[in-house]
PDB file of C-alpha atoms in Angstrom:
ATOM      1  CA  MET N1406       6.002  -0.445  12.126  1.00 50.00           C
ATOM      2  CA  ALA N1407       8.974  -1.924  13.992  1.00 50.00           C
ATOM      3  CA  GLU N1408       7.678  -5.499  13.724  1.00 60.00           C
ATOM      4  CA  VAL N1409       8.487  -7.815  10.863  1.00 61.00           C
ATOM      5  CA  LEU N1410       5.321  -8.324   8.879  1.00 74.00           C
ATOM      6  CA  GLU N1411       4.437 -10.611   5.879  1.00 89.00           C
ATOM      7  CA  VAL N1412       4.633  -8.138   2.852  1.00 92.00           C
ATOM      8  CA  TYR N1413       2.577  -8.504  -0.450  1.00 94.00           C
ATOM      9  CA  PRO N1414       4.041  -6.562  -3.470  1.00 96.00           C
ATOM     10  CA  LEU N1415       1.350  -5.241  -5.606  1.00 96.00           C
ATOM     11  CA  VAL N1416       1.843  -4.630  -9.239  1.00 96.00           C
ATOM     12  CA  LEU N1417      -0.019  -2.349 -11.651  1.00 94.00           C
ATOM     13  CA  ARG N1418      -1.462  -4.185 -14.881  1.00 93.00           C
ATOM     14  CA  ALA N1419      -4.090  -3.113 -17.162  1.00 91.00           C
ATOM     15  CA  GLY N1420      -4.750  -0.062 -14.888  1.00 91.00           C
ATOM     16  CA  ARG N1421      -5.484  -2.167 -11.922  1.00 94.00           C
ATOM     17  CA  TRP N1422      -3.388  -3.261  -8.896  1.00 96.00           C
ATOM     18  CA  TRP N1423      -3.037  -7.112  -8.342  1.00 97.00           C
ATOM     19  CA  PHE N1424      -1.665  -9.349  -5.560  1.00 95.00           C
ATOM     20  CA  PRO N1425       1.135 -11.825  -6.327  1.00 92.00           C
ATOM     21  CA  PHE N1426      -1.412 -14.653  -6.195  1.00 90.00           C
ATOM     22  CA  GLY N1427      -3.551 -13.318  -9.037  1.00 92.00           C
ATOM     23  CA  ARG N1428      -6.267 -11.523  -6.992  1.00 94.00           C
ATOM     24  CA  GLU N1429      -7.218  -7.892  -7.952  1.00 96.00           C
ATOM     25  CA  ALA N1430      -6.380  -5.562  -5.086  1.00 97.00           C
ATOM     26  CA  THR N1431      -9.574  -3.654  -3.911  1.00 96.00           C
ATOM     27  CA  ALA N1432     -10.326  -1.624  -1.126  1.00 96.00           C
ATOM     28  CA  GLU N1433     -11.983  -4.643   0.802  1.00 96.00           C
ATOM     29  CA  SER N1434      -9.081  -6.915  -0.035  1.00 95.00           C
ATOM     30  CA  LEU N1435      -6.376  -4.577   1.179  1.00 95.00           C
ATOM     31  CA  ALA N1436      -8.452  -3.950   4.277  1.00 95.00           C
ATOM     32  CA  ASP N1437      -8.507  -7.720   4.917  1.00 93.00           C
ATOM     33  CA  VAL N1438      -4.672  -7.789   4.429  1.00 93.00           C
ATOM     34  CA  TRP N1439      -4.157  -5.211   7.014  1.00 91.00           C
ATOM     35  CA  ARG N1440      -6.636  -6.857   9.434  1.00 92.00           C
ATOM     36  CA  SER N1441      -4.241 -10.021   9.092  1.00 91.00           C
ATOM     37  CA  ASP N1442      -1.250  -7.890  10.299  1.00 88.00           C
ATOM     38  CA  CYS N1443       0.149  -7.975   6.937  1.00 90.00           C
ATOM     39  CA  GLN N1444       1.624  -5.217   4.749  1.00 91.00           C
ATOM     40  CA  VAL N1445       1.417  -4.264   0.969  1.00 94.00           C
ATOM     41  CA  VAL N1446       4.062  -2.471  -1.169  1.00 96.00           C
ATOM     42  CA  PHE N1447       2.837  -0.998  -4.427  1.00 97.00           C
ATOM     43  CA  LEU N1448       5.445  -1.568  -7.155  1.00 97.00           C
ATOM     44  CA  GLY N1449       5.509   1.005  -9.823  1.00 94.00           C
ATOM     45  CA  PRO N1450       5.156   0.433 -13.460  1.00 91.00           C
ATOM     46  CA  ASN N1451       8.670   1.827 -14.258  1.00 89.00           C
ATOM     47  CA  GLY N1452      10.318   1.072 -10.866  1.00 90.00           C
ATOM     48  CA  GLY N1453       9.874   2.634  -7.588  1.00 94.00           C
ATOM     49  CA  SER N1454       7.446   1.786  -4.833  1.00 97.00           C
ATOM     50  CA  LEU N1455       4.888   3.120  -2.175  1.00 97.00           C
ATOM     51  CA  ALA N1456       4.054   1.561   1.232  1.00 96.00           C
ATOM     52  CA  TYR N1457       1.484   3.160   3.649  1.00 96.00           C
ATOM     53  CA  ASP N1458       1.402   2.796   7.541  1.00 93.00           C
ATOM     54  CA  VAL N1459       0.163   4.625  10.562  1.00 92.00           C
ATOM     55  CA  ASP N1460       2.858   5.147  13.115  1.00 91.00           C
ATOM     56  CA  GLU N1461       2.741   4.961  16.909  1.00 92.00           C
ATOM     57  CA  ALA N1462       1.524   8.483  17.157  1.00 95.00           C
ATOM     58  CA  GLY N1463      -1.288   8.025  14.767  1.00 94.00           C
ATOM     59  CA  GLN N1464       0.206   9.852  12.020  1.00 95.00           C
ATOM     60  CA  GLU N1465      -0.044   8.631   8.340  1.00 96.00           C
ATOM     61  CA  VAL N1466       3.319   7.848   6.911  1.00 96.00           C
ATOM     62  CA  VAL N1467       4.665   6.565   3.613  1.00 97.00           C
ATOM     63  CA  ARG N1468       7.809   5.044   2.332  1.00 96.00           C
ATOM     64  CA  LEU N1469       8.626   5.898  -1.162  1.00 97.00           C
ATOM     65  CA  ASP N1470      11.221   3.873  -3.234  1.00 94.00           C
ATOM     66  CA  TYR N1471      12.234   1.820  -0.102  1.00 88.00           C
ATOM     67  CA  GLY N1472      13.538   4.921   1.557  1.00 94.00           C
ATOM     68  CA  PRO N1473      12.704   5.972   5.032  1.00 96.00           C
ATOM     69  CA  TRP N1474       9.112   6.474   6.407  1.00 96.00           C
ATOM     70  CA  VAL N1475       8.105  10.049   6.014  1.00 96.00           C
ATOM     71  CA  PRO N1476       4.831  11.987   6.927  1.00 97.00           C
ATOM     72  CA  LEU N1477       2.161  11.563   4.239  1.00 96.00           C
ATOM     73  CA  ALA N1478       1.510  15.229   4.278  1.00 94.00           C
ATOM     74  CA  GLY N1479       4.976  16.195   3.132  1.00 89.00           C
ATOM     75  CA  ALA N1480       5.546  13.285   0.467  1.00 95.00           C
ATOM     76  CA  GLY N1481       5.943  14.288  -3.097  1.00 93.00           C
ATOM     77  CA  LEU N1482       4.057  11.335  -4.820  1.00 96.00           C
ATOM     78  CA  THR N1483       4.139  10.580  -8.511  1.00 95.00           C
ATOM     79  CA  PRO N1484       0.949  10.045 -10.590  1.00 95.00           C
ATOM     80  CA  TRP N1485       0.987   6.310  -9.924  1.00 95.00           C
ATOM     81  CA  GLN N1486       1.668   6.828  -6.328  1.00 96.00           C
ATOM     82  CA  ASN N1487      -1.248   9.078  -6.084  1.00 96.00           C
ATOM     83  CA  GLU N1488      -3.257   6.536  -7.792  1.00 95.00           C
ATOM     84  CA  ALA N1489      -2.196   3.809  -5.426  1.00 96.00           C
ATOM     85  CA  LEU N1490      -2.822   6.185  -2.250  1.00 97.00           C
ATOM     86  CA  GLY N1491      -6.503   6.598  -3.472  1.00 96.00           C
ATOM     87  CA  LEU N1492      -6.884   2.715  -3.231  1.00 96.00           C
ATOM     88  CA  VAL N1493      -5.202   2.933   0.202  1.00 96.00           C
ATOM     89  CA  LEU N1494      -7.521   5.519   1.523  1.00 95.00           C
ATOM     90  CA  ALA N1495     -10.356   3.689   0.346  1.00 96.00           C
ATOM     91  CA  ALA N1496      -9.163   0.551   2.184  1.00 96.00           C
ATOM     92  CA  VAL N1497      -8.795   2.673   5.273  1.00 94.00           C
ATOM     93  CA  GLU N1498     -12.465   3.474   5.015  1.00 94.00           C
ATOM     94  CA  GLU N1499     -13.174  -0.274   4.958  1.00 91.00           C
ATOM     95  CA  LEU N1500     -11.272  -0.751   8.229  1.00 87.00           C
TER      96      LEU N1500
END
């Protein structure tokens, strides 16, 4: 998490997540982005954000609304963040 990665901001449109270049974000496409050492940030429909990572100790962490990284287990997620997390976890299965 300390290194600077290229970041793709994903936006929610019509109930689906989209990359800035117009491709729909699927579990497979997210896995491809992570394999390329890039990061994604989900931008909420009414503001806010969600980023996901695994820290050096192997713990799943999230960054909510550009705040600090916190353990996923203790994070209070909004409904749209839970939806985005579902896509994230599906992408992790693709890795």
